[in-house]
Amino acid sequence: MIENKRGLLLVISGPSGVGKGTICKELLNDSTILSVSATTRNPRDGEENGVSYFFYDKEKFKTMIENDELMEWAEYCGNFYGTPKAFVESKLDEGKNVILEIEVQGAMKVKEKYPEGVYIFILPPSLEELKNRIIGRGTEDESVIETRMNQVTRELSFASEYNYFVENDKIENAVKKINAIIEAEKAKSDRCSAQLI
Ligand code: ADP
Ligand code: 5GP
């Protein structure tokens, strides 16, 4: 019998518009859940507080930092984003795989504290396709899109810090690859104990 007590911490990053959110939704099931981040950015149309994000003002965000409630936090394009720690820790202890869909600075802070995590970087098929997707999403105005596109080179410079690269050409291909990564990582001998009873 193989026992796999603690869940996997899956950290997924990649440039804005690459398809992280779309892919992550497809990965969810009874054993794999998504951490809901806190942010100071404004909600987009259709985003629900407590589901997409916890939308807080800067004061509340600062209080969370001071009270050590965040596993990591970072500033991205003028807004703060952070991962509430208690939720992630309790779910990992319950054996759930927890996905953090976060940007590179935060991911690097998590990697220092949780080297056993699985770090996945999502790449677009091309820069042109990335821009088409971010424009096609229709949730940001031109200046915000420009700011986000300006981050791409910096974000790519962190890619080699990740354990896996996944190209999001077609959503189903990317999802299939990540599910294969999850399966293989769960089976690693240093994450399991084997017993015959
Ligand atoms: P991110 O979370 O990385 O910012 P989203 O998941 O919001 O990106 O995706 C950005 C846009 O690209 C959305 O409109 C989404 O429907 C679209 N998209 C995502 N993956 C693909 C894909 N493989 N092919 C074409 N369009 C995609
Ligand atoms: P968006 O505004 O498009 O939802 O997110 C902008 C960026 O912030 C994305 O790269 C997203 O992955 C990242 N992000 C979302 N939540 C967090 C978080 O809790 N911490 C960090 N560091 N980045 C986050």
PDB file of C-alpha atoms and ligand atoms in Angstrom:
ATOM      1  CA  MET A   1       0.000   0.000   0.000  1.00  0.00           C
ATOM      2  CA  ILE A   2       1.272   3.484  -0.851  1.00  0.00           C
ATOM      3  CA  GLU A   3       0.557   6.378   1.468  1.00  0.00           C
ATOM      4  CA  ASN A   4       0.851   9.972   0.348  1.00  0.00           C
ATOM      5  CA  LYS A   5      -0.113  12.082   3.337  1.00  0.00           C
ATOM      6  CA  ARG A   6       0.631  15.697   2.480  1.00  0.00           C
ATOM      7  CA  GLY A   7      -0.777  17.325  -0.638  1.00  0.00           C
ATOM      8  CA  LEU A   8       1.379  18.905  -3.348  1.00  0.00           C
ATOM      9  CA  LEU A   9       2.015  22.616  -3.370  1.00  0.00           C
ATOM     10  CA  LEU A  10       1.750  23.588  -7.055  1.00  0.00           C
ATOM     11  CA  VAL A  11       3.013  27.019  -8.016  1.00  0.00           C
ATOM     12  CA  ILE A  12       1.949  28.201 -11.472  1.00  0.00           C
ATOM     13  CA  SER A  13       3.345  31.379 -13.045  1.00  0.00           C
ATOM     14  CA  GLY A  14       3.605  32.914 -16.494  1.00  0.00           C
ATOM     15  CA  PRO A  15       2.993  36.235 -18.214  1.00  0.00           C
ATOM     16  CA  SER A  16      -0.354  37.981 -18.015  1.00  0.00           C
ATOM     17  CA  GLY A  17      -2.763  36.613 -20.634  1.00  0.00           C
ATOM     18  CA  VAL A  18      -0.899  33.329 -21.180  1.00  0.00           C
ATOM     19  CA  GLY A  19      -3.895  31.370 -19.890  1.00  0.00           C
ATOM     20  CA  LYS A  20      -3.008  30.590 -16.261  1.00  0.00           C
ATOM     21  CA  GLY A  21      -6.495  31.241 -14.923  1.00  0.00           C
ATOM     22  CA  THR A  22      -8.153  29.254 -17.705  1.00  0.00           C
ATOM     23  CA  ILE A  23      -5.804  26.275 -17.178  1.00  0.00           C
ATOM     24  CA  CYS A  24      -6.073  26.336 -13.370  1.00  0.00           C
ATOM     25  CA  LYS A  25      -9.872  26.089 -13.490  1.00  0.00           C
ATOM     26  CA  GLU A  26      -9.522  22.909 -15.558  1.00  0.00           C
ATOM     27  CA  LEU A  27      -7.155  21.353 -13.017  1.00  0.00           C
ATOM     28  CA  LEU A  28      -9.616  21.558 -10.128  1.00  0.00           C
ATOM     29  CA  ASN A  29     -11.215  18.419  -8.713  1.00  0.00           C
ATOM     30  CA  ASP A  30     -11.826  16.765  -5.326  1.00  0.00           C
ATOM     31  CA  SER A  31      -8.112  16.511  -4.576  1.00  0.00           C
ATOM     32  CA  THR A  32      -6.765  19.653  -6.284  1.00  0.00           C
ATOM     33  CA  ILE A  33      -7.903  23.070  -5.135  1.00  0.00           C
ATOM     34  CA  LEU A  34      -6.976  26.679  -5.795  1.00  0.00           C
ATOM     35  CA  SER A  35      -5.723  29.117  -3.182  1.00  0.00           C
ATOM     36  CA  VAL A  36      -7.705  32.374  -3.280  1.00  0.00           C
ATOM     37  CA  SER A  37      -5.312  35.331  -3.117  1.00  0.00           C
ATOM     38  CA  ALA A  38      -5.787  38.745  -1.545  1.00  0.00           C
ATOM     39  CA  THR A  39      -5.357  41.753  -3.825  1.00  0.00           C
ATOM     40  CA  THR A  40      -5.699  45.515  -3.791  1.00  0.00           C
ATOM     41  CA  ARG A  41      -6.607  45.672  -7.497  1.00  0.00           C
ATOM     42  CA  ASN A  42     -10.190  46.460  -8.537  1.00  0.00           C
ATOM     43  CA  PRO A  43     -12.466  43.546  -9.397  1.00  0.00           C
ATOM     44  CA  ARG A  44     -13.049  42.890 -13.109  1.00  0.00           C
ATOM     45  CA  ASP A  45     -16.570  42.371 -14.396  1.00  0.00           C
ATOM     46  CA  GLY A  46     -17.813  39.023 -13.162  1.00  0.00           C
ATOM     47  CA  GLU A  47     -15.158  38.598 -10.463  1.00  0.00           C
ATOM     48  CA  GLU A  48     -16.604  37.705  -7.084  1.00  0.00           C
ATOM     49  CA  ASN A  49     -15.084  38.609  -3.727  1.00  0.00           C
ATOM     50  CA  GLY A  50     -13.843  35.453  -1.969  1.00  0.00           C
ATOM     51  CA  VAL A  51     -13.974  33.428  -5.191  1.00  0.00           C
ATOM     52  CA  SER A  52     -11.638  35.110  -7.693  1.00  0.00           C
ATOM     53  CA  TYR A  53      -9.794  37.062  -5.027  1.00  0.00           C
ATOM     54  CA  PHE A  54     -10.321  38.656  -1.639  1.00  0.00           C
ATOM     55  CA  PHE A  55     -10.501  42.300  -2.705  1.00  0.00           C
ATOM     56  CA  TYR A  56      -9.028  44.450   0.060  1.00  0.00           C
ATOM     57  CA  ASP A  57      -7.895  48.052   0.403  1.00  0.00           C
ATOM     58  CA  LYS A  58      -4.220  48.857   1.058  1.00  0.00           C
ATOM     59  CA  GLU A  59      -4.805  49.317   4.816  1.00  0.00           C
ATOM     60  CA  LYS A  60      -6.263  45.838   5.243  1.00  0.00           C
ATOM     61  CA  PHE A  61      -3.504  44.355   3.066  1.00  0.00           C
ATOM     62  CA  LYS A  62      -0.823  46.020   5.216  1.00  0.00           C
ATOM     63  CA  THR A  63      -2.460  44.649   8.373  1.00  0.00           C
ATOM     64  CA  MET A  64      -2.313  41.134   6.897  1.00  0.00           C
ATOM     65  CA  ILE A  65       1.433  41.587   6.219  1.00  0.00           C
ATOM     66  CA  GLU A  66       2.033  42.896   9.763  1.00  0.00           C
ATOM     67  CA  ASN A  67       0.118  39.993  11.293  1.00  0.00           C
ATOM     68  CA  ASP A  68       2.156  37.492   9.243  1.00  0.00           C
ATOM     69  CA  GLU A  69      -1.018  36.160   7.623  1.00  0.00           C
ATOM     70  CA  LEU A  70       0.521  35.923   4.135  1.00  0.00           C
ATOM     71  CA  MET A  71       2.730  33.118   2.856  1.00  0.00           C
ATOM     72  CA  GLU A  72       4.147  35.599   0.323  1.00  0.00           C
ATOM     73  CA  TRP A  73       3.159  38.884  -1.223  1.00  0.00           C
ATOM     74  CA  ALA A  74       4.352  41.071  -4.106  1.00  0.00           C
ATOM     75  CA  GLU A  75       3.617  44.291  -5.917  1.00  0.00           C
ATOM     76  CA  TYR A  76       2.655  43.821  -9.573  1.00  0.00           C
ATOM     77  CA  CYS A  77       1.764  46.682 -11.939  1.00  0.00           C
ATOM     78  CA  GLY A  78       0.936  49.006  -9.035  1.00  0.00           C
ATOM     79  CA  ASN A  79      -1.200  46.598  -6.995  1.00  0.00           C
ATOM     80  CA  PHE A  80      -0.472  44.230  -4.115  1.00  0.00           C
ATOM     81  CA  TYR A  81      -1.162  40.506  -4.300  1.00  0.00           C
ATOM     82  CA  GLY A  82      -0.651  37.904  -1.558  1.00  0.00           C
ATOM     83  CA  THR A  83      -1.388  34.321  -0.556  1.00  0.00           C
ATOM     84  CA  PRO A  84      -3.252  33.755   2.739  1.00  0.00           C
ATOM     85  CA  LYS A  85      -1.118  31.253   4.659  1.00  0.00           C
ATOM     86  CA  ALA A  86      -3.535  29.471   7.014  1.00  0.00           C
ATOM     87  CA  PHE A  87      -5.796  28.156   4.250  1.00  0.00           C
ATOM     88  CA  VAL A  88      -2.936  26.718   2.180  1.00  0.00           C
ATOM     89  CA  GLU A  89      -1.215  25.058   5.156  1.00  0.00           C
ATOM     90  CA  SER A  90      -4.412  23.447   6.459  1.00  0.00           C
ATOM     91  CA  LYS A  91      -5.385  22.086   3.033  1.00  0.00           C
ATOM     92  CA  LEU A  92      -1.891  20.638   2.414  1.00  0.00           C
ATOM     93  CA  ASP A  93      -2.125  18.930   5.821  1.00  0.00           C
ATOM     94  CA  GLU A  94      -5.502  17.466   4.813  1.00  0.00           C
ATOM     95  CA  GLY A  95      -3.773  15.928   1.772  1.00  0.00           C
ATOM     96  CA  LYS A  96      -5.183  18.300  -0.852  1.00  0.00           C
ATOM     97  CA  ASN A  97      -3.015  19.536  -3.706  1.00  0.00           C
ATOM     98  CA  VAL A  98      -3.077  23.336  -3.555  1.00  0.00           C
ATOM     99  CA  ILE A  99      -2.449  25.532  -6.600  1.00  0.00           C
ATOM    100  CA  LEU A 100      -0.953  28.999  -6.188  1.00  0.00           C
ATOM    101  CA  GLU A 101      -1.408  30.973  -9.394  1.00  0.00           C
ATOM    102  CA  ILE A 102       1.048  33.764  -8.628  1.00  0.00           C
ATOM    103  CA  GLU A 103       3.621  36.009 -10.277  1.00  0.00           C
ATOM    104  CA  VAL A 104       7.384  35.361 -10.256  1.00  0.00           C
ATOM    105  CA  GLN A 105       8.579  37.451  -7.272  1.00  0.00           C
ATOM    106  CA  GLY A 106       6.053  35.800  -4.965  1.00  0.00           C
ATOM    107  CA  ALA A 107       6.810  32.384  -6.432  1.00  0.00           C
ATOM    108  CA  MET A 108      10.521  32.821  -5.632  1.00  0.00           C
ATOM    109  CA  LYS A 109       9.690  33.711  -2.019  1.00  0.00           C
ATOM    110  CA  VAL A 110       7.550  30.568  -1.763  1.00  0.00           C
ATOM    111  CA  LYS A 111      10.360  28.482  -3.297  1.00  0.00           C
ATOM    112  CA  GLU A 112      12.755  29.553  -0.523  1.00  0.00           C
ATOM    113  CA  LYS A 113      10.323  28.394   2.150  1.00  0.00           C
ATOM    114  CA  TYR A 114       8.828  25.398   0.318  1.00  0.00           C
ATOM    115  CA  PRO A 115      11.538  23.807  -1.869  1.00  0.00           C
ATOM    116  CA  GLU A 116       9.408  20.646  -1.975  1.00  0.00           C
ATOM    117  CA  GLY A 117       6.771  22.511  -4.016  1.00  0.00           C
ATOM    118  CA  VAL A 118       6.296  21.936  -7.743  1.00  0.00           C
ATOM    119  CA  TYR A 119       7.073  25.038  -9.788  1.00  0.00           C
ATOM    120  CA  ILE A 120       5.489  25.280 -13.260  1.00  0.00           C
ATOM    121  CA  PHE A 121       6.019  28.105 -15.742  1.00  0.00           C
ATOM    122  CA  ILE A 122       3.458  28.546 -18.537  1.00  0.00           C
ATOM    123  CA  LEU A 123       4.701  29.892 -21.864  1.00  0.00           C
ATOM    124  CA  PRO A 124       2.722  31.264 -24.804  1.00  0.00           C
ATOM    125  CA  PRO A 125       3.272  29.898 -28.345  1.00  0.00           C
ATOM    126  CA  SER A 126       4.559  33.400 -29.318  1.00  0.00           C
ATOM    127  CA  LEU A 127       4.685  36.985 -28.097  1.00  0.00           C
ATOM    128  CA  GLU A 128       2.130  37.997 -30.721  1.00  0.00           C
ATOM    129  CA  GLU A 129      -0.337  35.338 -29.552  1.00  0.00           C
ATOM    130  CA  LEU A 130       0.200  36.497 -25.946  1.00  0.00           C
ATOM    131  CA  LYS A 131      -0.735  40.044 -26.890  1.00  0.00           C
ATOM    132  CA  ASN A 132      -3.773  38.802 -28.860  1.00  0.00           C
ATOM    133  CA  ARG A 133      -4.997  36.848 -25.832  1.00  0.00           C
ATOM    134  CA  ILE A 134      -4.606  39.719 -23.391  1.00  0.00           C
ATOM    135  CA  ILE A 135      -6.400  42.083 -25.797  1.00  0.00           C
ATOM    136  CA  GLY A 136      -9.022  39.405 -26.592  1.00  0.00           C
ATOM    137  CA  ARG A 137      -9.828  38.967 -22.884  1.00  0.00           C
ATOM    138  CA  GLY A 138     -11.095  42.535 -22.974  1.00  0.00           C
ATOM    139  CA  THR A 139     -10.677  43.176 -19.254  1.00  0.00           C
ATOM    140  CA  GLU A 140      -7.918  45.794 -19.278  1.00  0.00           C
ATOM    141  CA  ASP A 141      -7.547  49.107 -21.057  1.00  0.00           C
ATOM    142  CA  GLU A 142      -4.673  49.833 -23.430  1.00  0.00           C
ATOM    143  CA  SER A 143      -2.329  51.383 -20.857  1.00  0.00           C
ATOM    144  CA  VAL A 144      -2.727  48.452 -18.436  1.00  0.00           C
ATOM    145  CA  ILE A 145      -2.095  45.994 -21.298  1.00  0.00           C
ATOM    146  CA  GLU A 146       1.072  47.931 -22.176  1.00  0.00           C
ATOM    147  CA  THR A 147       2.274  47.830 -18.537  1.00  0.00           C
ATOM    148  CA  ARG A 148       1.623  44.084 -18.377  1.00  0.00           C
ATOM    149  CA  MET A 149       3.373  43.416 -21.713  1.00  0.00           C
ATOM    150  CA  ASN A 150       6.377  45.368 -20.388  1.00  0.00           C
ATOM    151  CA  GLN A 151       6.695  42.800 -17.577  1.00  0.00           C
ATOM    152  CA  VAL A 152       7.083  39.829 -19.929  1.00  0.00           C
ATOM    153  CA  THR A 153      10.878  39.944 -20.416  1.00  0.00           C
ATOM    154  CA  ARG A 154      11.462  40.309 -16.669  1.00  0.00           C
ATOM    155  CA  GLU A 155       9.096  37.408 -15.947  1.00  0.00           C
ATOM    156  CA  LEU A 156      10.787  35.202 -18.548  1.00  0.00           C
ATOM    157  CA  SER A 157      14.154  35.808 -16.898  1.00  0.00           C
ATOM    158  CA  PHE A 158      12.867  33.808 -13.890  1.00  0.00           C
ATOM    159  CA  ALA A 159      11.625  30.878 -15.977  1.00  0.00           C
ATOM    160  CA  SER A 160      14.733  28.743 -15.389  1.00  0.00           C
ATOM    161  CA  GLU A 161      13.999  28.779 -11.629  1.00  0.00           C
ATOM    162  CA  TYR A 162      10.920  26.624 -12.274  1.00  0.00           C
ATOM    163  CA  ASN A 163      10.884  22.802 -12.410  1.00  0.00           C
ATOM    164  CA  TYR A 164       8.670  22.509 -15.502  1.00  0.00           C
ATOM    165  CA  PHE A 165       7.846  24.489 -18.645  1.00  0.00           C
ATOM    166  CA  VAL A 166       4.414  24.023 -20.207  1.00  0.00           C
ATOM    167  CA  GLU A 167       3.440  25.716 -23.456  1.00  0.00           C
ATOM    168  CA  ASN A 168      -0.189  26.743 -23.602  1.00  0.00           C
ATOM    169  CA  ASP A 169      -0.816  26.201 -27.294  1.00  0.00           C
ATOM    170  CA  LYS A 170      -4.132  24.430 -26.776  1.00  0.00           C
ATOM    171  CA  ILE A 171      -5.738  24.467 -23.344  1.00  0.00           C
ATOM    172  CA  GLU A 172      -6.394  20.710 -23.354  1.00  0.00           C
ATOM    173  CA  ASN A 173      -2.712  19.956 -24.136  1.00  0.00           C
ATOM    174  CA  ALA A 174      -1.472  22.197 -21.337  1.00  0.00           C
ATOM    175  CA  VAL A 175      -3.957  20.704 -18.854  1.00  0.00           C
ATOM    176  CA  LYS A 176      -3.013  17.158 -19.857  1.00  0.00           C
ATOM    177  CA  LYS A 177       0.685  17.941 -19.322  1.00  0.00           C
ATOM    178  CA  ILE A 178       0.129  19.472 -15.902  1.00  0.00           C
ATOM    179  CA  ASN A 179      -2.041  16.543 -14.809  1.00  0.00           C
ATOM    180  CA  ALA A 180       0.790  14.211 -15.876  1.00  0.00           C
ATOM    181  CA  ILE A 181       3.234  16.308 -13.813  1.00  0.00           C
ATOM    182  CA  ILE A 182       0.935  16.074 -10.772  1.00  0.00           C
ATOM    183  CA  GLU A 183       0.640  12.306 -11.137  1.00  0.00           C
ATOM    184  CA  ALA A 184       4.409  11.813 -11.473  1.00  0.00           C
ATOM    185  CA  GLU A 185       5.231  14.159  -8.586  1.00  0.00           C
ATOM    186  CA  LYS A 186       2.713  12.381  -6.315  1.00  0.00           C
ATOM    187  CA  ALA A 187       4.427   9.067  -7.061  1.00  0.00           C
ATOM    188  CA  LYS A 188       7.921  10.261  -6.085  1.00  0.00           C
ATOM    189  CA  SER A 189       9.324   7.961  -3.419  1.00  0.00           C
ATOM    190  CA  ASP A 190      10.337  10.850  -1.133  1.00  0.00           C
ATOM    191  CA  ARG A 191       6.689  11.966  -0.941  1.00  0.00           C
ATOM    192  CA  CYS A 192       5.292   8.504  -0.177  1.00  0.00           C
ATOM    193  CA  SER A 193       5.652   5.671   2.252  1.00  0.00           C
ATOM    194  CA  ALA A 194       5.233   2.108   1.035  1.00  0.00           C
ATOM    195  CA  GLN A 195       3.949  -0.659   3.339  1.00  0.00           C
ATOM    196  CA  LEU A 196       2.721  -4.197   2.959  1.00  0.00           C
ATOM    197  CA  ILE A 197      -0.081  -5.084   5.366  1.00  0.00           C
TER     198      ILE A 197
HETATM  199  P1  ADP B   1      -3.955  34.689 -17.329  1.00  0.00           P
HETATM  200  O1  ADP B   1      -4.720  34.118 -16.156  1.00  0.00           O
HETATM  201  O2  ADP B   1      -2.652  33.997 -17.558  1.00  0.00           O
HETATM  202  O3  ADP B   1      -3.802  36.177 -17.281  1.00  0.00           O
HETATM  203  P2  ADP B   1      -6.366  33.965 -18.835  1.00  0.00           P
HETATM  204  O4  ADP B   1      -6.606  32.562 -18.352  1.00  0.00           O
HETATM  205  O5  ADP B   1      -7.245  35.036 -18.321  1.00  0.00           O
HETATM  206  O6  ADP B   1      -4.824  34.365 -18.647  1.00  0.00           O
HETATM  207  O7  ADP B   1      -6.424  33.904 -20.441  1.00  0.00           O
HETATM  208  C1  ADP B   1      -6.300  35.095 -21.226  1.00  0.00           C
HETATM  209  C2  ADP B   1      -7.197  34.961 -22.452  1.00  0.00           C
HETATM  210  O8  ADP B   1      -6.672  33.960 -23.336  1.00  0.00           O
HETATM  211  C3  ADP B   1      -8.629  34.537 -22.113  1.00  0.00           C
HETATM  212  O9  ADP B   1      -9.534  35.251 -22.936  1.00  0.00           O
HETATM  213  C4  ADP B   1      -8.638  33.038 -22.425  1.00  0.00           C
HETATM  214  O10 ADP B   1      -9.919  32.592 -22.800  1.00  0.00           O
HETATM  215  C5  ADP B   1      -7.656  32.944 -23.589  1.00  0.00           C
HETATM  216  N1  ADP B   1      -6.928  31.679 -23.675  1.00  0.00           N
HETATM  217  C6  ADP B   1      -6.388  30.962 -22.656  1.00  0.00           C
HETATM  218  N2  ADP B   1      -5.761  29.864 -23.127  1.00  0.00           N
HETATM  219  C7  ADP B   1      -5.890  29.878 -24.478  1.00  0.00           C
HETATM  220  C8  ADP B   1      -5.460  29.005 -25.535  1.00  0.00           C
HETATM  221  N3  ADP B   1      -4.762  27.913 -25.298  1.00  0.00           N
HETATM  222  N4  ADP B   1      -5.771  29.344 -26.806  1.00  0.00           N
HETATM  223  C9  ADP B   1      -6.471  30.476 -27.061  1.00  0.00           C
HETATM  224  N5  ADP B   1      -6.929  31.338 -26.118  1.00  0.00           N
HETATM  225  C10 ADP B   1      -6.637  31.051 -24.829  1.00  0.00           C
HETATM  226  P1  5GP B   2      -4.394  39.543 -12.343  1.00  0.00           P
HETATM  227  O1  5GP B   2      -4.481  41.004 -11.965  1.00  0.00           O
HETATM  228  O2  5GP B   2      -4.254  39.351 -13.856  1.00  0.00           O
HETATM  229  O3  5GP B   2      -5.475  38.707 -11.742  1.00  0.00           O
HETATM  230  O4  5GP B   2      -3.015  39.003 -11.730  1.00  0.00           O
HETATM  231  C1  5GP B   2      -1.809  39.681 -11.997  1.00  0.00           C
HETATM  232  C2  5GP B   2      -0.642  38.798 -11.590  1.00  0.00           C
HETATM  233  O5  5GP B   2      -0.666  38.608 -10.171  1.00  0.00           O
HETATM  234  C3  5GP B   2      -0.685  37.386 -12.220  1.00  0.00           C
HETATM  235  O6  5GP B   2       0.635  37.060 -12.645  1.00  0.00           O
HETATM  236  C4  5GP B   2      -1.108  36.520 -11.065  1.00  0.00           C
HETATM  237  O7  5GP B   2      -0.578  35.199 -11.195  1.00  0.00           O
HETATM  238  C5  5GP B   2      -0.464  37.231  -9.903  1.00  0.00           C
HETATM  239  N1  5GP B   2      -1.038  36.896  -8.592  1.00  0.00           N
HETATM  240  C6  5GP B   2      -2.316  36.580  -8.278  1.00  0.00           C
HETATM  241  N2  5GP B   2      -2.416  36.308  -6.973  1.00  0.00           N
HETATM  242  C7  5GP B   2      -1.180  36.442  -6.440  1.00  0.00           C
HETATM  243  C8  5GP B   2      -0.642  36.254  -5.118  1.00  0.00           C
HETATM  244  O8  5GP B   2      -1.292  35.905  -4.155  1.00  0.00           O
HETATM  245  N3  5GP B   2       0.677  36.524  -4.968  1.00  0.00           N
HETATM  246  C9  5GP B   2       1.492  36.913  -5.996  1.00  0.00           C
HETATM  247  N4  5GP B   2       2.765  37.104  -5.741  1.00  0.00           N
HETATM  248  N5  5GP B   2       1.021  37.064  -7.246  1.00  0.00           N
HETATM  249  C10 5GP B   2      -0.307  36.834  -7.460  1.00  0.00           C
END
